[in-house]
Structures are given as C-alpha cells and as structure tokens.
Tab-separated table of N, CA and C and ligand atoms in Angstrom:
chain	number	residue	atom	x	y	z
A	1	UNK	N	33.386	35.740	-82.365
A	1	UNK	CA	33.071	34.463	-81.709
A	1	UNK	C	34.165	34.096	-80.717
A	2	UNK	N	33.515	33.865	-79.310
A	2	UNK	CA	34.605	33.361	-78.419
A	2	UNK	C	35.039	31.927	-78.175
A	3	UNK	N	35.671	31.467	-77.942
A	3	UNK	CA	36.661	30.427	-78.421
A	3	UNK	C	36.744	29.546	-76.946
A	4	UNK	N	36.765	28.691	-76.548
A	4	UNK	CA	36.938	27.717	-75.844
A	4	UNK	C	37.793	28.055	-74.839
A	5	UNK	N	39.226	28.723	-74.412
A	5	UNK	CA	39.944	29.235	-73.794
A	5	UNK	C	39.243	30.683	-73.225
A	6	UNK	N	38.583	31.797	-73.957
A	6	UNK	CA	38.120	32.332	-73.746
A	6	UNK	C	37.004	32.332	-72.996
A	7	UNK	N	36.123	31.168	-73.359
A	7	UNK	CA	35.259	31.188	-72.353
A	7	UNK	C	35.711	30.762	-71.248
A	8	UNK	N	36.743	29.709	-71.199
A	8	UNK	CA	36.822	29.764	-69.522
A	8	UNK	C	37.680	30.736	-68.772
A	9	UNK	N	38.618	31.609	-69.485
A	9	UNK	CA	39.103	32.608	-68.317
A	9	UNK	C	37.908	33.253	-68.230
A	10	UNK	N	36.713	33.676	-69.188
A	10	UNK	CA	35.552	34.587	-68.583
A	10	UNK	C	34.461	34.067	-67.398
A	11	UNK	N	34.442	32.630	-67.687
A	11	UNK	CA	33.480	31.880	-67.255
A	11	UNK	C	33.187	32.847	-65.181
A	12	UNK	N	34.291	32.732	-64.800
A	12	UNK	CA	33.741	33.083	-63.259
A	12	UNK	C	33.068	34.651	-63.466
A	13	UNK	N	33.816	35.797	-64.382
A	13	UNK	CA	33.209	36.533	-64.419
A	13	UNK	C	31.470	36.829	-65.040
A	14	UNK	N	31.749	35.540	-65.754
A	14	UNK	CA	29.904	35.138	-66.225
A	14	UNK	C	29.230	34.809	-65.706
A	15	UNK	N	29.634	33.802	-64.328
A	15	UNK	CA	28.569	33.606	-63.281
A	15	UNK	C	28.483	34.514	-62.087
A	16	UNK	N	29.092	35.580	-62.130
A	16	UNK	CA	28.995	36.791	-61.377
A	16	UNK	C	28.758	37.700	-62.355
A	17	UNK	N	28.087	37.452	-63.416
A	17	UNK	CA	27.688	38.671	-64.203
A	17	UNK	C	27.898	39.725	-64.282
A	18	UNK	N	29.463	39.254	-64.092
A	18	UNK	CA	30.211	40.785	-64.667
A	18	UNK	C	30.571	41.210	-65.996
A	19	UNK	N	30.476	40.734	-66.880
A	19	UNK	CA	30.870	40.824	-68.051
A	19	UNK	C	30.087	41.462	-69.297
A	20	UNK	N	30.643	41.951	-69.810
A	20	UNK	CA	29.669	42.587	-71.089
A	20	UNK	C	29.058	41.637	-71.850
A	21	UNK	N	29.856	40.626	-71.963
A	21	UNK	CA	30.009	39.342	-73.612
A	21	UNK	C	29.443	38.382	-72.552
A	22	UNK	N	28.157	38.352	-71.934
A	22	UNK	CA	27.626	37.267	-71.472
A	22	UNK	C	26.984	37.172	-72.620
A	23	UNK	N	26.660	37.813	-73.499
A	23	UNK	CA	25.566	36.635	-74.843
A	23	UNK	C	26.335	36.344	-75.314
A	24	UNK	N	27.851	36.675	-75.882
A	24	UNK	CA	28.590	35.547	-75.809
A	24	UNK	C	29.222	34.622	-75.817
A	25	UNK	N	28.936	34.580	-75.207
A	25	UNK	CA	29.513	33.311	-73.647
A	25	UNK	C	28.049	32.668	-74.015
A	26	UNK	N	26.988	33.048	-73.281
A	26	UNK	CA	26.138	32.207	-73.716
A	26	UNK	C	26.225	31.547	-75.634
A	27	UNK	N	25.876	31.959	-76.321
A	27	UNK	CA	25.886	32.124	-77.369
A	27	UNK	C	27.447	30.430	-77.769
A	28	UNK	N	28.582	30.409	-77.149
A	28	UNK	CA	29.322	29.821	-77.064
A	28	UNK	C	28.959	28.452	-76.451
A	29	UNK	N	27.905	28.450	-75.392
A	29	UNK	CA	27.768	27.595	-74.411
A	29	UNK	C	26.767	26.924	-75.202
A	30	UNK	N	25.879	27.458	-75.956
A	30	UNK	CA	24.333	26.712	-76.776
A	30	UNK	C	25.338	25.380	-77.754
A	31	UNK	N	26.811	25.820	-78.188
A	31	UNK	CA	27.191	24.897	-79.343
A	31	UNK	C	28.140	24.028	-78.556
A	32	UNK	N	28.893	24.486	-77.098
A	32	UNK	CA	29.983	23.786	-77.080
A	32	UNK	C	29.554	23.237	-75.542
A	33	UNK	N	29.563	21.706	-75.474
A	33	UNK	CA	29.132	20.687	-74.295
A	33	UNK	C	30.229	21.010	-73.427
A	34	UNK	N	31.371	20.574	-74.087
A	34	UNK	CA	32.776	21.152	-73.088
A	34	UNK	C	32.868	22.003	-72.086
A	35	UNK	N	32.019	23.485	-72.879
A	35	UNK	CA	32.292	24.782	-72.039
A	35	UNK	C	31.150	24.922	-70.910
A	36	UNK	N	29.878	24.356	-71.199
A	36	UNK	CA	28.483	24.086	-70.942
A	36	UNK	C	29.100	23.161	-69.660
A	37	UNK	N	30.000	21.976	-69.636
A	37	UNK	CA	30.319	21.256	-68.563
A	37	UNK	C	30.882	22.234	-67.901
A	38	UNK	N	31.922	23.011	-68.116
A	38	UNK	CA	33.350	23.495	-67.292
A	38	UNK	C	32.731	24.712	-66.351
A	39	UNK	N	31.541	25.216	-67.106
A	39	UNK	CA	30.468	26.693	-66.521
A	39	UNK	C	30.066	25.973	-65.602
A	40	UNK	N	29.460	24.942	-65.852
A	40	UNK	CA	28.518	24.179	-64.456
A	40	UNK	C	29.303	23.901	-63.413
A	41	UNK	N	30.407	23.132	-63.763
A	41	UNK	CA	31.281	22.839	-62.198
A	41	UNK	C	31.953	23.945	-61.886
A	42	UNK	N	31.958	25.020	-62.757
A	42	UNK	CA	32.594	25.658	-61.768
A	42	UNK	C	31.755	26.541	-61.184
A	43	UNK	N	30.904	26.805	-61.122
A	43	UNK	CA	29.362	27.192	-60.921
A	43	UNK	C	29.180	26.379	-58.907
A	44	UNK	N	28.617	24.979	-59.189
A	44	UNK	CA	28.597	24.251	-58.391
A	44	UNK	C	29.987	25.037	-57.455
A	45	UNK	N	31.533	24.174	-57.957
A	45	UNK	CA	32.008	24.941	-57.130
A	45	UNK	C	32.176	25.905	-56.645
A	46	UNK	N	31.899	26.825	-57.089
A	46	UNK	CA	31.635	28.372	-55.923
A	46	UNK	C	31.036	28.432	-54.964
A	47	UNK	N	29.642	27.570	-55.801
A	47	UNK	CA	28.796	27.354	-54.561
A	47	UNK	C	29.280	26.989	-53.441
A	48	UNK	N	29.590	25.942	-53.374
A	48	UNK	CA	30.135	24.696	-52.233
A	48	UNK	C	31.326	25.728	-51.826
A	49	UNK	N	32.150	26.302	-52.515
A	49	UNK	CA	32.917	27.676	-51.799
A	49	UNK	C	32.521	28.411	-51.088
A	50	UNK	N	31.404	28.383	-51.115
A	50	UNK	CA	30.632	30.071	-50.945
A	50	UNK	C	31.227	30.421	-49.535
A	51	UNK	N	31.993	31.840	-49.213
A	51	UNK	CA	32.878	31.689	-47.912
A	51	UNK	C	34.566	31.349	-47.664
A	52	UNK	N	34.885	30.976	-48.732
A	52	UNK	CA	36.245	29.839	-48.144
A	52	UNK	C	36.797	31.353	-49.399
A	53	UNK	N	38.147	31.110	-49.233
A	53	UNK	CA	38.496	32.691	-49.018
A	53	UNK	C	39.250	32.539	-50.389
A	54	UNK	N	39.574	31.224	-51.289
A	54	UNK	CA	40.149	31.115	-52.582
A	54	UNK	C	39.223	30.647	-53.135
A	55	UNK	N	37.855	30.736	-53.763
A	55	UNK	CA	36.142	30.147	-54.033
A	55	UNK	C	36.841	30.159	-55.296
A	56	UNK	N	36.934	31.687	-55.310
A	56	UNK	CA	36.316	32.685	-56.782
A	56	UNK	C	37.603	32.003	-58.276
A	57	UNK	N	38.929	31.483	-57.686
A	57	UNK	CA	39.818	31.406	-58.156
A	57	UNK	C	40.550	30.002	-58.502
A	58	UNK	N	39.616	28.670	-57.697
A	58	UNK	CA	40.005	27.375	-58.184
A	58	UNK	C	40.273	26.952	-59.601
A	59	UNK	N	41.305	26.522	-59.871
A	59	UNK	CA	41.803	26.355	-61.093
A	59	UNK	C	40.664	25.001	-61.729
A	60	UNK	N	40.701	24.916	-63.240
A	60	UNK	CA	39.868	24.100	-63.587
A	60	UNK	C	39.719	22.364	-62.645
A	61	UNK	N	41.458	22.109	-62.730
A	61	UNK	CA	42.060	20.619	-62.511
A	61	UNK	C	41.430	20.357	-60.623
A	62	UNK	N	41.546	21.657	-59.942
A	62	UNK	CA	41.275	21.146	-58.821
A	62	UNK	C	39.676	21.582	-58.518
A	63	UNK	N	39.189	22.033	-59.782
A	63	UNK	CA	37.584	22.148	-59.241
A	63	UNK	C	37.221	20.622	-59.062
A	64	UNK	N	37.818	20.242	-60.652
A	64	UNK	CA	37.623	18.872	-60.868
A	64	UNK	C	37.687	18.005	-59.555
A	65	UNK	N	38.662	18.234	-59.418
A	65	UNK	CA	39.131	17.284	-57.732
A	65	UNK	C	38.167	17.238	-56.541
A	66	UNK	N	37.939	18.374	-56.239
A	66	UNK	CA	36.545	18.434	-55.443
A	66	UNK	C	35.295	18.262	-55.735
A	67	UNK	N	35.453	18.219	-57.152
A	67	UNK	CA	34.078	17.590	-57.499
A	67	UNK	C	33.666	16.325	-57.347
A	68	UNK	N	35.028	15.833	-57.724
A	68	UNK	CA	34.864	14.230	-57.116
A	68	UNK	C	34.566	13.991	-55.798
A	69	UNK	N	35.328	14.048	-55.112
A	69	UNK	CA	35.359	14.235	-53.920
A	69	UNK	C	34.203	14.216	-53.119
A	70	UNK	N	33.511	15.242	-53.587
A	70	UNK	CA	32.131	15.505	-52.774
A	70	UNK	C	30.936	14.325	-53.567
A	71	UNK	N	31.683	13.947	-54.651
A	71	UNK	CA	30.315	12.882	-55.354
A	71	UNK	C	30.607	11.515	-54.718
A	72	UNK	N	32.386	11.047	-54.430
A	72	UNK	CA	32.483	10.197	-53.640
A	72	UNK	C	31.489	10.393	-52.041
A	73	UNK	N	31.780	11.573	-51.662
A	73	UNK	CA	31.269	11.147	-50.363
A	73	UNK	C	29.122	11.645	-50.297
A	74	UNK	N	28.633	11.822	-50.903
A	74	UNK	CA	27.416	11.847	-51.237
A	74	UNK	C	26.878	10.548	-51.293
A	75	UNK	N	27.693	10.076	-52.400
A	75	UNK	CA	27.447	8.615	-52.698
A	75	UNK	C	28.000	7.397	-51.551
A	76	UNK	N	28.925	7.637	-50.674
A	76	UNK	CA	29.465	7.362	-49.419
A	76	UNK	C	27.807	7.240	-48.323
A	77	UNK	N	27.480	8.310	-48.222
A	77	UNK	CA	26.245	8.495	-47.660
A	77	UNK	C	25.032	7.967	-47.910
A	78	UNK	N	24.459	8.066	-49.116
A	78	UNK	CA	23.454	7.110	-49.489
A	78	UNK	C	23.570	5.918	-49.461
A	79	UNK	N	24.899	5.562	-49.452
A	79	UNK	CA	24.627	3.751	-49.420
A	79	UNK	C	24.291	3.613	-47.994
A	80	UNK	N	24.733	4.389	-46.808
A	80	UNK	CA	24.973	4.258	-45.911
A	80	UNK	C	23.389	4.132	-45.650
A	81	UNK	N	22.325	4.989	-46.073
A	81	UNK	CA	21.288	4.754	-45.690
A	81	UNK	C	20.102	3.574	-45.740
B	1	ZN	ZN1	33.922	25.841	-75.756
C-alpha cells in the first residue's frame, strides 16, 4: 500500500502514465481526498503549463499559488461581465 508521500512524488508520473503502480495510486486515491485533491491540481496545472518549459516539475506549494491565482482572475472576469 502506497502512502501519501508516495503518491505524490508518483503523482506526475501517473498523469503521464508512466508508471507501473497506477492501480495503486489509483487504489490510494479511491480512500484518500488529500491525494484525490493534490492529483487534480496538479493535473489542472500541467494543463495550464502545457508548453512553459518547468510544467512537468512545479512543486506542490507553488501549484497551489497558481491555482489561486488563475481562480482570482476567472472570478475577476465574470464579475466583470
Ligand atoms: Zn494520500
């Protein structure tokens, strides 16, 4: 059973499905909300990376940061409308 730390150094290699132990990782993700959050943003962020030349390698604290960021200014925008 993989462990909370474990899943997130694997996590980027899980959403590039590189990994053997994607069940898991999955398997980890069905019990733990934590890891289930930390997969998604960093997921999202790649996305929103997709191109920019440090994507693959944002540390948890500053995915976080840009996550905000972009929800501030989303939400910046809709009011605007
Ligand atoms: Zn976990």
């Amino acid at each position: 059973m993989l462990n909370c730390k474990q899943v997130a150094g694997l996590a980027s290699d899980y959403l590039d499905k590189n990994t053997p132990l994607k069940w898991q990782i999955r398997l980890h993700l069905l019990m733990c909300a934590n890891c289930r959050r930390f997969v998604k943003h960093l997921d999202i962020t790649r996305k929103m990376g997709a191109g920019l030349e440090h994507s693959a390698n944002i540390p948890a604290d500053d995915a976080e940061q840009v996550l905000q960021k972009v929800k501030t200014k989303i939400h910046a925008k809709s009011s605007t409308d």
